[in-house]
CSV table of C-alpha atoms in Angstrom, one decimal:
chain,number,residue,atom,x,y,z
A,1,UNK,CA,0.0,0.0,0.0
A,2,UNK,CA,1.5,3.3,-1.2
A,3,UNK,CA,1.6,6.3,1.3
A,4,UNK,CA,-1.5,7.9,-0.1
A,5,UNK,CA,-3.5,5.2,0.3
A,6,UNK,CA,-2.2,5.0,4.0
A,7,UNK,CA,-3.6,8.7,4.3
A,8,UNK,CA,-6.6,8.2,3.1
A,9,UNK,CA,-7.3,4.9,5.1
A,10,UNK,CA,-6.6,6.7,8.4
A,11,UNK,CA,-9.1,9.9,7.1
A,12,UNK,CA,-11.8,7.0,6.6
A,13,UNK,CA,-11.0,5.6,10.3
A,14,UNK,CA,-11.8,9.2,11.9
A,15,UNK,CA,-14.9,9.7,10.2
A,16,UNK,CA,-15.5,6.4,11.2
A,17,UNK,CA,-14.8,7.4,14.5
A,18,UNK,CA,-15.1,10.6,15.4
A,19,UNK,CA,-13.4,12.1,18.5
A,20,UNK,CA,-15.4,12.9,21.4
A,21,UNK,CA,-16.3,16.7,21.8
A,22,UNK,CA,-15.8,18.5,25.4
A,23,UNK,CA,-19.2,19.1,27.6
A,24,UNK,CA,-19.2,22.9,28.4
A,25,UNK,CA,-21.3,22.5,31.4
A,26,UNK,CA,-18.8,19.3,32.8
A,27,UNK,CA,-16.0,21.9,31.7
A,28,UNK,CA,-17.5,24.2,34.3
A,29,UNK,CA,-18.5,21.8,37.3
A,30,UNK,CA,-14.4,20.8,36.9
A,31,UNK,CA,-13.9,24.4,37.0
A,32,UNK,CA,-16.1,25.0,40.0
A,33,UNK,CA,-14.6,21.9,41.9
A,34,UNK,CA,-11.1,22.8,40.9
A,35,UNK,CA,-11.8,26.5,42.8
A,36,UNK,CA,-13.3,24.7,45.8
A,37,UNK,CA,-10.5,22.6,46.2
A,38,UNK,CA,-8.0,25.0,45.8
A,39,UNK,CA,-10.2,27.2,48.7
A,40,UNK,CA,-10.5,24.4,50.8
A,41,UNK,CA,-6.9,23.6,50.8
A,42,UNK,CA,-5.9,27.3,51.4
A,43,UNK,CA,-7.9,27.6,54.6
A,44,UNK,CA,-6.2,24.5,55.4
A,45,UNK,CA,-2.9,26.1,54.8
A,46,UNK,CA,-4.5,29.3,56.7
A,47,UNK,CA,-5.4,27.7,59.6
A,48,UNK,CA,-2.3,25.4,59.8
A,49,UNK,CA,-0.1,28.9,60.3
A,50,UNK,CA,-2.3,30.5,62.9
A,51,UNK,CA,-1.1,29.8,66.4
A,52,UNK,CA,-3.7,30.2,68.8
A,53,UNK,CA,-1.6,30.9,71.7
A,54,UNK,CA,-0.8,33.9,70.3
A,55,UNK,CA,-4.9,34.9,69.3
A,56,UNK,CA,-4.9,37.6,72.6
A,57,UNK,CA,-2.1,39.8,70.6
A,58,UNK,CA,-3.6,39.3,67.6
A,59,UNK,CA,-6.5,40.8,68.9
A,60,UNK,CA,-4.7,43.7,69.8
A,61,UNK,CA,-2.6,44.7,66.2
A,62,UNK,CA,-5.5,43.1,63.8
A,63,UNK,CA,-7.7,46.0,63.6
A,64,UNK,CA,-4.9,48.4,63.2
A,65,UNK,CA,-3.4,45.6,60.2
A,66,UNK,CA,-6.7,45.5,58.6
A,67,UNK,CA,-6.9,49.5,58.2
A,68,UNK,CA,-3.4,49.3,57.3
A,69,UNK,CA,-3.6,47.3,54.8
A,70,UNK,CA,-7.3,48.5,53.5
A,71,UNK,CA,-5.0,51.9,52.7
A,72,UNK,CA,-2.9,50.3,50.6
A,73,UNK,CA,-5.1,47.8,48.9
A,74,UNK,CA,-6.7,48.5,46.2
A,75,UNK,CA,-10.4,48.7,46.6
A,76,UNK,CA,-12.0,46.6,43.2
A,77,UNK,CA,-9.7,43.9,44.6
A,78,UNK,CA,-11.4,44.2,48.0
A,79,UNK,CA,-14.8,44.2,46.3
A,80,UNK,CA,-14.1,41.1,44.0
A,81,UNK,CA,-13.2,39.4,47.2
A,82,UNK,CA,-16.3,40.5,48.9
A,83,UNK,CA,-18.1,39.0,46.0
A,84,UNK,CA,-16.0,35.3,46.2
A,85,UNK,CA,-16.5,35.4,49.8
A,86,UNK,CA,-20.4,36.2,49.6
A,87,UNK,CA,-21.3,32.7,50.7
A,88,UNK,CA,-18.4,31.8,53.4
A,89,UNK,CA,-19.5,31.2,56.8
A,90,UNK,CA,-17.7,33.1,59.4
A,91,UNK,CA,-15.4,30.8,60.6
A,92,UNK,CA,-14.1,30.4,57.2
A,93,UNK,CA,-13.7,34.3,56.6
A,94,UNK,CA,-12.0,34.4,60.3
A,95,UNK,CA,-9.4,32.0,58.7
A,96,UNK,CA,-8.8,34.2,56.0
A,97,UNK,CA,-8.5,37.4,57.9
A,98,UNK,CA,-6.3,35.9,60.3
A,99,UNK,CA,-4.0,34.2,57.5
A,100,UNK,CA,-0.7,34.9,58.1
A,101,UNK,CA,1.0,32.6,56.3
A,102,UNK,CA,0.2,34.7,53.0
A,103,UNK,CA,-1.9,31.9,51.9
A,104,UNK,CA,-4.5,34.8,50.6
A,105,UNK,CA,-3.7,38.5,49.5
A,106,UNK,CA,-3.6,41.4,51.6
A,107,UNK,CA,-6.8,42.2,49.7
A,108,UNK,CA,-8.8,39.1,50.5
A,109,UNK,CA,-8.2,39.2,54.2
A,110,UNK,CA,-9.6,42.9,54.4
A,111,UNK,CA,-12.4,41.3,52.4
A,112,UNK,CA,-13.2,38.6,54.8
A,113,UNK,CA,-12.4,40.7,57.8
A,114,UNK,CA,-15.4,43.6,56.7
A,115,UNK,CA,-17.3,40.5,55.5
A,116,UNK,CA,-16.9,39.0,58.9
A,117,UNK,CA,-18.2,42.1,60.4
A,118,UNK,CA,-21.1,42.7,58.1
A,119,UNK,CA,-22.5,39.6,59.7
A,120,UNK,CA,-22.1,40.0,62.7
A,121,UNK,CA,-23.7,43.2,62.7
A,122,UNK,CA,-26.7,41.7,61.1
A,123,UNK,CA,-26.5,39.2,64.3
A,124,UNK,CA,-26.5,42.1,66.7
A,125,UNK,CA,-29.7,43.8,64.9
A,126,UNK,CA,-31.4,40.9,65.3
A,127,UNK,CA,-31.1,41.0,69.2
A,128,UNK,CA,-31.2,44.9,69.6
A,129,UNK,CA,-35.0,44.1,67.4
A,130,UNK,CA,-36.0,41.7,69.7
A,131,UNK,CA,-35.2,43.5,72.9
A,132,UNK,CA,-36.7,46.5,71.5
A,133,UNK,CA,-40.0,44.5,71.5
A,134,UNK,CA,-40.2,45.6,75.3
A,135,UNK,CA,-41.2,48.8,76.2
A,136,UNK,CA,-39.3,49.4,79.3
A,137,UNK,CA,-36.3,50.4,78.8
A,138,UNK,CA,-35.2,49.0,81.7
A,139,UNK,CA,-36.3,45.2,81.0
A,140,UNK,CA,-35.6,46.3,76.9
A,141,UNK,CA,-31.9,46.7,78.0
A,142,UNK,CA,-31.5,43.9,80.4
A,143,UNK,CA,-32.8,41.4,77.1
A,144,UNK,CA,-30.1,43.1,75.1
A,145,UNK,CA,-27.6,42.4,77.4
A,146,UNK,CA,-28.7,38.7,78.5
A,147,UNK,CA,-28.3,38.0,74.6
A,148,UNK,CA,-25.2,39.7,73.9
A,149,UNK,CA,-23.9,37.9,76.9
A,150,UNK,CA,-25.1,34.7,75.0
A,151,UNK,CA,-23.2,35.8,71.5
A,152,UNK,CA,-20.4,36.5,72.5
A,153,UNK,CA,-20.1,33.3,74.8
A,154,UNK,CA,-20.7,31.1,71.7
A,155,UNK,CA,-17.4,32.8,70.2
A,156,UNK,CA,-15.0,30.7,68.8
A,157,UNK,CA,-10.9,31.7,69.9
A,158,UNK,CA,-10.8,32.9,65.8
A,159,UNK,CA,-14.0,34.9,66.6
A,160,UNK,CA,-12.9,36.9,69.3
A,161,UNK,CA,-9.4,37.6,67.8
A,162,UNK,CA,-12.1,39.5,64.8
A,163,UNK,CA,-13.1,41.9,68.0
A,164,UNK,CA,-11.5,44.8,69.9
A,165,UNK,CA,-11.9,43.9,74.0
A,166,UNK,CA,-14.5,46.9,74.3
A,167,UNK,CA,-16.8,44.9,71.9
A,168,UNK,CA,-19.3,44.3,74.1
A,169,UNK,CA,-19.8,47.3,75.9
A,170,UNK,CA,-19.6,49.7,72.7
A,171,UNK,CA,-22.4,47.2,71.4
A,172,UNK,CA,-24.4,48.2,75.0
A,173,UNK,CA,-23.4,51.8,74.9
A,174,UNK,CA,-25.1,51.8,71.0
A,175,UNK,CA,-28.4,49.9,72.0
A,176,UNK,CA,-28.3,52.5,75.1
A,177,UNK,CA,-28.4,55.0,72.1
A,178,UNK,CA,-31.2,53.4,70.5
A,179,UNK,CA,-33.6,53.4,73.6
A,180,UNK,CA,-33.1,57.5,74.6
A,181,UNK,CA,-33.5,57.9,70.4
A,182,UNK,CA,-36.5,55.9,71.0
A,183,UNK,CA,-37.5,57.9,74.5
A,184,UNK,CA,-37.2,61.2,72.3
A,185,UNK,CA,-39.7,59.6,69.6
A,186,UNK,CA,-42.2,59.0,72.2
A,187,UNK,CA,-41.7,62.0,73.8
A,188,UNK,CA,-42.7,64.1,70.8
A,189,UNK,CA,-45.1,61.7,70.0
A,190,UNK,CA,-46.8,62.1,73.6
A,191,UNK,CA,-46.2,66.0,73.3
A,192,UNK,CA,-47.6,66.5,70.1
A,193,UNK,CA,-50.7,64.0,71.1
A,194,UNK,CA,-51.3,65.5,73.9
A,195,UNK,CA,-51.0,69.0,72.1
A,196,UNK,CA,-54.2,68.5,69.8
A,197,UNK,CA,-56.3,66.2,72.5
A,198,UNK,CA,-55.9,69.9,74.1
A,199,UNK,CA,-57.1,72.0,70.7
A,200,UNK,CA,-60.1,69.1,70.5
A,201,UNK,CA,-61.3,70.1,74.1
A,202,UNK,CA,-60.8,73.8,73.6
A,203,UNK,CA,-62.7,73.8,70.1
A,204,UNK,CA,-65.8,71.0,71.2
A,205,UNK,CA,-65.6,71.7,75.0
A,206,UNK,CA,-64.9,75.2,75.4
A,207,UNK,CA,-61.9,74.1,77.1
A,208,UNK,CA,-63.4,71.8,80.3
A,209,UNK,CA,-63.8,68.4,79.1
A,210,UNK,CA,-67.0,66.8,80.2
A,211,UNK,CA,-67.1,63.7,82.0
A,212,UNK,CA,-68.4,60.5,79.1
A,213,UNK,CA,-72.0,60.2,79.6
A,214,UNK,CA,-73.7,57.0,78.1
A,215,UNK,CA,-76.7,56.9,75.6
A,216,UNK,CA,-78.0,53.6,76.8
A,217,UNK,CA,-81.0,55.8,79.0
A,218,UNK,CA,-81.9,57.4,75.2
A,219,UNK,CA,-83.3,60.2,75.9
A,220,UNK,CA,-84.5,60.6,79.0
A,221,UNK,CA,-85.0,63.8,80.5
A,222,UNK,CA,-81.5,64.2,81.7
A,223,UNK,CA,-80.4,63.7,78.7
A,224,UNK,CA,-82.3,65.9,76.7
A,225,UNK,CA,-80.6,68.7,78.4
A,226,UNK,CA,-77.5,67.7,77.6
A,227,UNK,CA,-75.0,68.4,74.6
A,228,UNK,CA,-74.1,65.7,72.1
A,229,UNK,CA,-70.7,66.1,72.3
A,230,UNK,CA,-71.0,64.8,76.6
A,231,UNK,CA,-71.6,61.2,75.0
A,232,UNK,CA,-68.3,61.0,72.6
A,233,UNK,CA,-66.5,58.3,74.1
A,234,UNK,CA,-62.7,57.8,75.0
A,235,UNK,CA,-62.0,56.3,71.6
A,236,UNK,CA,-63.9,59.3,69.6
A,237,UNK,CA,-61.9,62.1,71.8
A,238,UNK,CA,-59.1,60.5,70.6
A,239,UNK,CA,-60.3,59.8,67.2
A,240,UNK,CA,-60.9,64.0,67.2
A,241,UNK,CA,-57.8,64.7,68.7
A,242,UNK,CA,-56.4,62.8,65.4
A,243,UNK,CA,-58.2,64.3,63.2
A,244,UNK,CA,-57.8,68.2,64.9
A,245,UNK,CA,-54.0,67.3,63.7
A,246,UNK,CA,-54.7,66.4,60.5
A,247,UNK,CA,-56.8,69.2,60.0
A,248,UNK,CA,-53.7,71.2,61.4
A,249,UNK,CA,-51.3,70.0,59.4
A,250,UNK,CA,-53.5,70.6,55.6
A,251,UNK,CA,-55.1,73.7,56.7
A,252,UNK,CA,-58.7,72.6,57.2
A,253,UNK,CA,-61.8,74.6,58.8
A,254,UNK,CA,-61.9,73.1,61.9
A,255,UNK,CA,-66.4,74.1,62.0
A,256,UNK,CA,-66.1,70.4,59.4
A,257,UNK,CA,-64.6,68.6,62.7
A,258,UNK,CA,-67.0,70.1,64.9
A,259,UNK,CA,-70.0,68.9,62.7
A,260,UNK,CA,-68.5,65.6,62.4
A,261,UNK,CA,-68.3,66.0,66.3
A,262,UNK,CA,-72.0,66.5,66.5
A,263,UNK,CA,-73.4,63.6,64.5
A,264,UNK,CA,-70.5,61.2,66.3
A,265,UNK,CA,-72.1,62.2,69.6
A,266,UNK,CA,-75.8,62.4,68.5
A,267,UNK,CA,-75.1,58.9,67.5
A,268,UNK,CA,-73.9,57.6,71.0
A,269,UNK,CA,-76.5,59.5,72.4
A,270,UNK,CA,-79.2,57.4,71.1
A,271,UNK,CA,-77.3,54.7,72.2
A,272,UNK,CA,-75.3,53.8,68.9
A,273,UNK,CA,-78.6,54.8,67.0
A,274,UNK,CA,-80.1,51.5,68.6
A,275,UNK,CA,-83.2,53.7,70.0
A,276,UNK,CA,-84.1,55.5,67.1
A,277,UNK,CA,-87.1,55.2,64.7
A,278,UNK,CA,-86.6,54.6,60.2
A,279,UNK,CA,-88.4,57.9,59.7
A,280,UNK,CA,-89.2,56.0,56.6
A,281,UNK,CA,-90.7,52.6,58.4
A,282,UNK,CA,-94.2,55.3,59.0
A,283,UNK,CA,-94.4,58.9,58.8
A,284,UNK,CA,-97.6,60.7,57.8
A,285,UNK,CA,-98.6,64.0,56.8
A,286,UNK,CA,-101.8,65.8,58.4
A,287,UNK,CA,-103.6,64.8,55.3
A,288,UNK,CA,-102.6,61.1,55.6
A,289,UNK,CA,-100.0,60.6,53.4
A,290,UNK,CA,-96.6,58.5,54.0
A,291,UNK,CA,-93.8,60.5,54.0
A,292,UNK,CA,-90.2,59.3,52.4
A,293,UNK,CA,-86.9,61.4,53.2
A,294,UNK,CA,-83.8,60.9,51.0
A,295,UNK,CA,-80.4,62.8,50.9
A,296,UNK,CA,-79.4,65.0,48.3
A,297,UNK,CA,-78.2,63.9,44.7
A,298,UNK,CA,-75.1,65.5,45.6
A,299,UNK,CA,-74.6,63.5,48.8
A,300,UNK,CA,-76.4,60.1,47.9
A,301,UNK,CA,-73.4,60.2,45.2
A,302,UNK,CA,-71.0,60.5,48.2
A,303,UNK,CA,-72.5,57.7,49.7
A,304,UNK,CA,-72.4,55.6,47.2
A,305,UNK,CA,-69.1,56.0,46.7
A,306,UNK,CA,-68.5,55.4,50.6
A,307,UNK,CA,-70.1,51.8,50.6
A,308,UNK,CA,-69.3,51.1,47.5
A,309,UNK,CA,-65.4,50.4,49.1
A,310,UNK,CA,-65.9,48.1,51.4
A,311,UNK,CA,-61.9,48.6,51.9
A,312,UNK,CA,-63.0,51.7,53.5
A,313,UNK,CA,-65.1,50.6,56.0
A,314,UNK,CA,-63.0,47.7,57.5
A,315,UNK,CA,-60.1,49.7,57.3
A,316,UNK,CA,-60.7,53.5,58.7
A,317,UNK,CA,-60.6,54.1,62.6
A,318,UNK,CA,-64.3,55.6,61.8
A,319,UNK,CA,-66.5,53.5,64.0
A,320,UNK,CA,-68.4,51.0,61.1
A,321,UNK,CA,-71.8,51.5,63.1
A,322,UNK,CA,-71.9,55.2,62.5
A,323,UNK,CA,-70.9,55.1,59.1
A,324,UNK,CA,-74.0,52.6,58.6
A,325,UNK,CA,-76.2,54.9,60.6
A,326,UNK,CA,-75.0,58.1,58.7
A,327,UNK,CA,-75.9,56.4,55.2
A,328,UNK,CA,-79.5,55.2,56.1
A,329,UNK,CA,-81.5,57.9,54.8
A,330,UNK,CA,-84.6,57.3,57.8
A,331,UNK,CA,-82.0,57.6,60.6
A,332,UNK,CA,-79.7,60.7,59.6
A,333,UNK,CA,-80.9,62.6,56.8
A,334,UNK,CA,-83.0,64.8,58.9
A,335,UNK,CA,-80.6,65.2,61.7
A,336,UNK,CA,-77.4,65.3,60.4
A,337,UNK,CA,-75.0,68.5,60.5
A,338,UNK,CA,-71.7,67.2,58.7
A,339,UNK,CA,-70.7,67.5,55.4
A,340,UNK,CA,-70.5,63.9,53.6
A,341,UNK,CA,-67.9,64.6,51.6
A,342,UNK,CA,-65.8,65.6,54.6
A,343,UNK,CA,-67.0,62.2,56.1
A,344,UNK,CA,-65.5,60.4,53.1
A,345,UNK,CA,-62.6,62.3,53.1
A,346,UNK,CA,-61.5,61.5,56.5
A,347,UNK,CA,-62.9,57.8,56.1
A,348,UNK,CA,-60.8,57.4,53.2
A,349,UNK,CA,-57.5,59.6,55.2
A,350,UNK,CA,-57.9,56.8,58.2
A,351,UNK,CA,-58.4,54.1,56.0
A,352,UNK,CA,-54.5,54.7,54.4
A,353,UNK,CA,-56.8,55.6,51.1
A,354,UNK,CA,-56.3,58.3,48.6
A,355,UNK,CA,-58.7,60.7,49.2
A,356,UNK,CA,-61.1,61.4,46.8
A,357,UNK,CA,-61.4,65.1,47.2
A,358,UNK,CA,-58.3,67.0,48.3
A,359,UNK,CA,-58.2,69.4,51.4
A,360,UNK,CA,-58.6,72.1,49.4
A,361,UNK,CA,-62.1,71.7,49.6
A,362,UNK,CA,-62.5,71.9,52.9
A,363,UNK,CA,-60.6,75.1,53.5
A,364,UNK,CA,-63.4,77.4,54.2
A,365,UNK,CA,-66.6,75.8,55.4
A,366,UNK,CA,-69.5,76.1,54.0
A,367,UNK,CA,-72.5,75.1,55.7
A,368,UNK,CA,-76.1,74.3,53.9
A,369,UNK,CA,-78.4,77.0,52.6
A,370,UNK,CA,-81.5,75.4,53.6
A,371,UNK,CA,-83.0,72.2,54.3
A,372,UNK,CA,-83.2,71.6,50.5
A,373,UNK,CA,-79.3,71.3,50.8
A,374,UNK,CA,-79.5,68.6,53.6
A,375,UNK,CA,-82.5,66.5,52.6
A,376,UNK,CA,-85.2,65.9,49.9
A,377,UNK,CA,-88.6,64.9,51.7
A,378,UNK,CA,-91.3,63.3,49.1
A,379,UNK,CA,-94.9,62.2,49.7
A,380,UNK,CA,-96.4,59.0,48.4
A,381,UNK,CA,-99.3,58.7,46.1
A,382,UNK,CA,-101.3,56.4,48.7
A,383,UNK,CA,-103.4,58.0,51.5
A,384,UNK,CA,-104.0,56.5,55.0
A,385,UNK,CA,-107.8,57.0,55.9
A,386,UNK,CA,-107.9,58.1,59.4
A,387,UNK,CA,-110.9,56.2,61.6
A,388,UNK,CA,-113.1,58.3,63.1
A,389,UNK,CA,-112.7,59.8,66.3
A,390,UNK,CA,-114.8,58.7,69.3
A,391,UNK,CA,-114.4,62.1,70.4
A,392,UNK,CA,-114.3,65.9,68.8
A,393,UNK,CA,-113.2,69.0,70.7
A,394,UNK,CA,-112.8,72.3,69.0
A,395,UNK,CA,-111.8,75.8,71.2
A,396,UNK,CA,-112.7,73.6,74.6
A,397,UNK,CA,-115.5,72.2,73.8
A,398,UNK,CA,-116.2,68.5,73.1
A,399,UNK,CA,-118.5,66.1,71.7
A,400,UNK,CA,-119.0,62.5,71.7
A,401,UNK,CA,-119.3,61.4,67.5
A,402,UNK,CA,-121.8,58.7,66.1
A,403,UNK,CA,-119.0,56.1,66.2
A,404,UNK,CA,-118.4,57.3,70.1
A,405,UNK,CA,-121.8,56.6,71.0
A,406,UNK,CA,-121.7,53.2,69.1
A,407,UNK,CA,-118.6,52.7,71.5
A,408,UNK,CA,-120.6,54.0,74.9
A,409,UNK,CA,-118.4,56.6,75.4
A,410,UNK,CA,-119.9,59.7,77.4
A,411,UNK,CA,-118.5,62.9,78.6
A,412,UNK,CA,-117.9,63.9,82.4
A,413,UNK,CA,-120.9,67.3,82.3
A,414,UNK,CA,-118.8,68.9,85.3
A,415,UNK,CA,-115.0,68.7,83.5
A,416,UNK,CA,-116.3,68.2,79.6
A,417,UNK,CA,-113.7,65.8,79.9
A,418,UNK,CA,-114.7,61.8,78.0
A,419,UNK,CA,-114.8,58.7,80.2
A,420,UNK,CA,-113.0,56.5,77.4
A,421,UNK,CA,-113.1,52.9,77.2
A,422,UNK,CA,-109.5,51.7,77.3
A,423,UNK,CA,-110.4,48.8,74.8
A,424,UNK,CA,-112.5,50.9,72.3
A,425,UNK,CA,-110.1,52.3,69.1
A,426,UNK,CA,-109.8,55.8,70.4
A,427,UNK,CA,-106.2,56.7,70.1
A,428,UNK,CA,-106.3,59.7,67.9
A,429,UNK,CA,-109.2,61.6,70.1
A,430,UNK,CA,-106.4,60.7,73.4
A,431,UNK,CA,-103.8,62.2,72.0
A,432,UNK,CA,-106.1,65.1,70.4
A,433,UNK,CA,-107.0,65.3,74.3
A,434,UNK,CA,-103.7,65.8,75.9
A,435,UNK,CA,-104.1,69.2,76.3
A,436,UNK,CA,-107.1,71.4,77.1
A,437,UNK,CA,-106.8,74.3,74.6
A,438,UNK,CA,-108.9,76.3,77.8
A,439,UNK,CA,-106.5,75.8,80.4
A,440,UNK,CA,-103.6,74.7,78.2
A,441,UNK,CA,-102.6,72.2,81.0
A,442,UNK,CA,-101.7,68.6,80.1
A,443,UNK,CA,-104.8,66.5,81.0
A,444,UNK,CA,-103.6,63.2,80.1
A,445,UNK,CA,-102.7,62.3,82.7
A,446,UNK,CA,-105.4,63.4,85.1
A,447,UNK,CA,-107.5,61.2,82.6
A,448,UNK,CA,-106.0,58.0,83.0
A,449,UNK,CA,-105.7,59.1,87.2
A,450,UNK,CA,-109.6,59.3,87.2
């Protein structure tokens, strides 16, 4: 066989069989192992050289060696080591940092040795949180302590070499920092709270803050004599207080507060609204008619608005019970003195909500120009046909009607007053009765005595 056949025979036998190709992602896990290796067997070498009898001096020069050689080293190389020592626990980075065989750069052991510190300092947040969760500051820094005491007893000899002797008590003196920073906070806090709590009871009180009074007796006569704003409870002053800041702060008319103020404690005055009649469950005109009361477009489209976020309502410090009560139609529209878009502004601040309507609107109040801007009242088609009267009395005088006689009921000749019969249906002529338009004294009474 000549020499070109020989050539071509061999080009045959590597197509034949072709030569593996190289796996980039095995290329990489060799890679990968090959680094790992070569770190493990460095910290080996590390930790081989340090002589732990001589840890206590160490601890001494490191911290000046470390600066030392930070100043000199150049700071991308730091970084890159930060990066390659991301994942190293901290007794590995203490054997870098404490290298001195020269195993690692100058550069890598100022890398583990900030690396080393960052950690820690993550440890010691974690305990100054969970003190803080105390709020003496007394028990708050005997935690801190009783855990610190606990770190640094779990320290390794490389771990305290990483730390000056004052570590501890600089840790102390900065959690003792902490605790008057957070004194100072709640100082303010206290001084600032107790600041508008003080413009609430000037502006609703006049200045002498009532005692609570509760609505649960309605309104008995007592009560009647009394001002709304007696029955706000602890939790509304403080609510007002609150809001009195807010309205501070954004420049708002505080006459919108004391409306609110006034429909809050005409609320708890009728015990949560619990005593109080639907105006539209049965109200008639002289005539007979049923009478219906609504709001105003321009505050049923507030409402809507209000219950149509249901994220509002669970979510505002405004009690849920008044809101209800202010947006029932048969239980506020008469009565109510606040503006409802101030309502859902302030439902909407306490609720952590966008407001709807900025606090420019609320500036300069403006109060309602008549009942036609606080309430719509309408009149149904249908009239209730009053029963007749057992008993008629015009200018004094009274008569016993057809339907009266029917029912045997006679008049007293002496007093003109009627002996009624409890059972008979004579409701309207009692209460047409109750006063004697002669005397004008309230005879009711003396009736049902006789």
């Amino acid at each position: 066989m000549d020499i070109p056949d020989i050539k071509r025979s061999l080009l045959n036998a590597r197509k034949a069989f072709p030569q593996p190709q190289s796996d980039p992602k095995k290329s990489k896990d060799i890679e990968i192992h090959a680094s790992v290796s070569s770190l493990s067997s460095k910290l080996s070498k590390a930790k081989s050289s340090i002589d732990i009898s001589k840890l206590s001096q160490q601890n001494l020069s490191l911290h000046k060696e470390i600066l030392s050689s930070n100043a000199k080293t150049n700071s991308d190389e730091v970084a890159t080591a930060k990066w390659e020592f991301e994942h190293l626990s901290k007794s590995k980075l203490e054997t870098i940092a404490l290298d001195t065989s020269n195993t690692f750069r100058s550069s890598e052991r100022v890398a583990a040795y900030e690396r080393w510190h960052t950690l820690d300092q993550q440890n010691l947040s974690n305990l100054k949180r969970d003190s803080l969760k105390y709020e003496s500051n007394v028990t708050a820094l005997a935690s801190f302590e009783e855990l610190l005491s606990s770190h640094t007893n779990s320290f390794s000899f490389f771990s305290k070499a990483m730390v000056s002797d004052e570590y501890s008590s600089q840790a102390t003196s900065q959690f003792e920092s902490i605790l008057d920073a957070r004194d100072l906070e709640k100082s303010k806090n206290i001084s600032r709270s107790e600041h508008y709590y003080e413009t609430m009871v000037m502006d609703i009180f006049g200045g002498t803050e009532s005692e609570i009074l509760s609505g649960t007796d309605g309104m008995s006569l007592s009560n009647l004599m009394r001002s709304s704003y007696e029955f706000l409870t602890q939790g509304d002053r403080e609510l007002l207080a609150d809001i009195y800041e807010y309205a501070d702060n954004n420049n708002i008319d505080f006459k919108y507060i004391r409306q609110f103020a006034s429909d809050l404690g005409g609320y708890r005055m009728h015990d949560d609204g619990k005593i109080l009649n639907n105006f539209n469950n049965g109200h008639f005109n002289g005539e007979g008619y049923q009478l219906a009361v609504s709001f105003t477009d321009k505050d049923q489209a507030t409402i809507n608005n209000i219950l149509d976020s249901q994220k509002k309502l669970s979510s505002s410090d405004i009690d849920v019970g008044f809101i209800s009560f202010m947006t029932e139609p048969g239980l506020s529209a008469l009565s109510h003195r606040g503006s409802y878009q101030y309502l859902q502004h302030m439902i909407e601040i306490k609720a952590g909500i966008e407001p709807s309507l900025s606090t420019e609107n609320f500036k300069v109040f403006e109060g309602f120009s008549g009942v036609d801007d606080r309430y719509v009242i309408t009149t149904s088609d249908k009239r209730l046909i009053r029963p007749e009267p057992d008993v008629i009395c015009k200018n004094g005088t009274c008569e016993v009607t057809k339907k009266g006689l029917k029912n045997n009921v006679t008049l007293e000749e002496n007093k003109g007053n009627p002996i009624l019969d409890l059972k008979s249906n004579s409701i309207s002529s009692l209460l047409e009765l109750r006063v004697n338009n002669t005397t004008e004294n309230n005879t009711l009474f003396q009736w049902l005595a006789d």
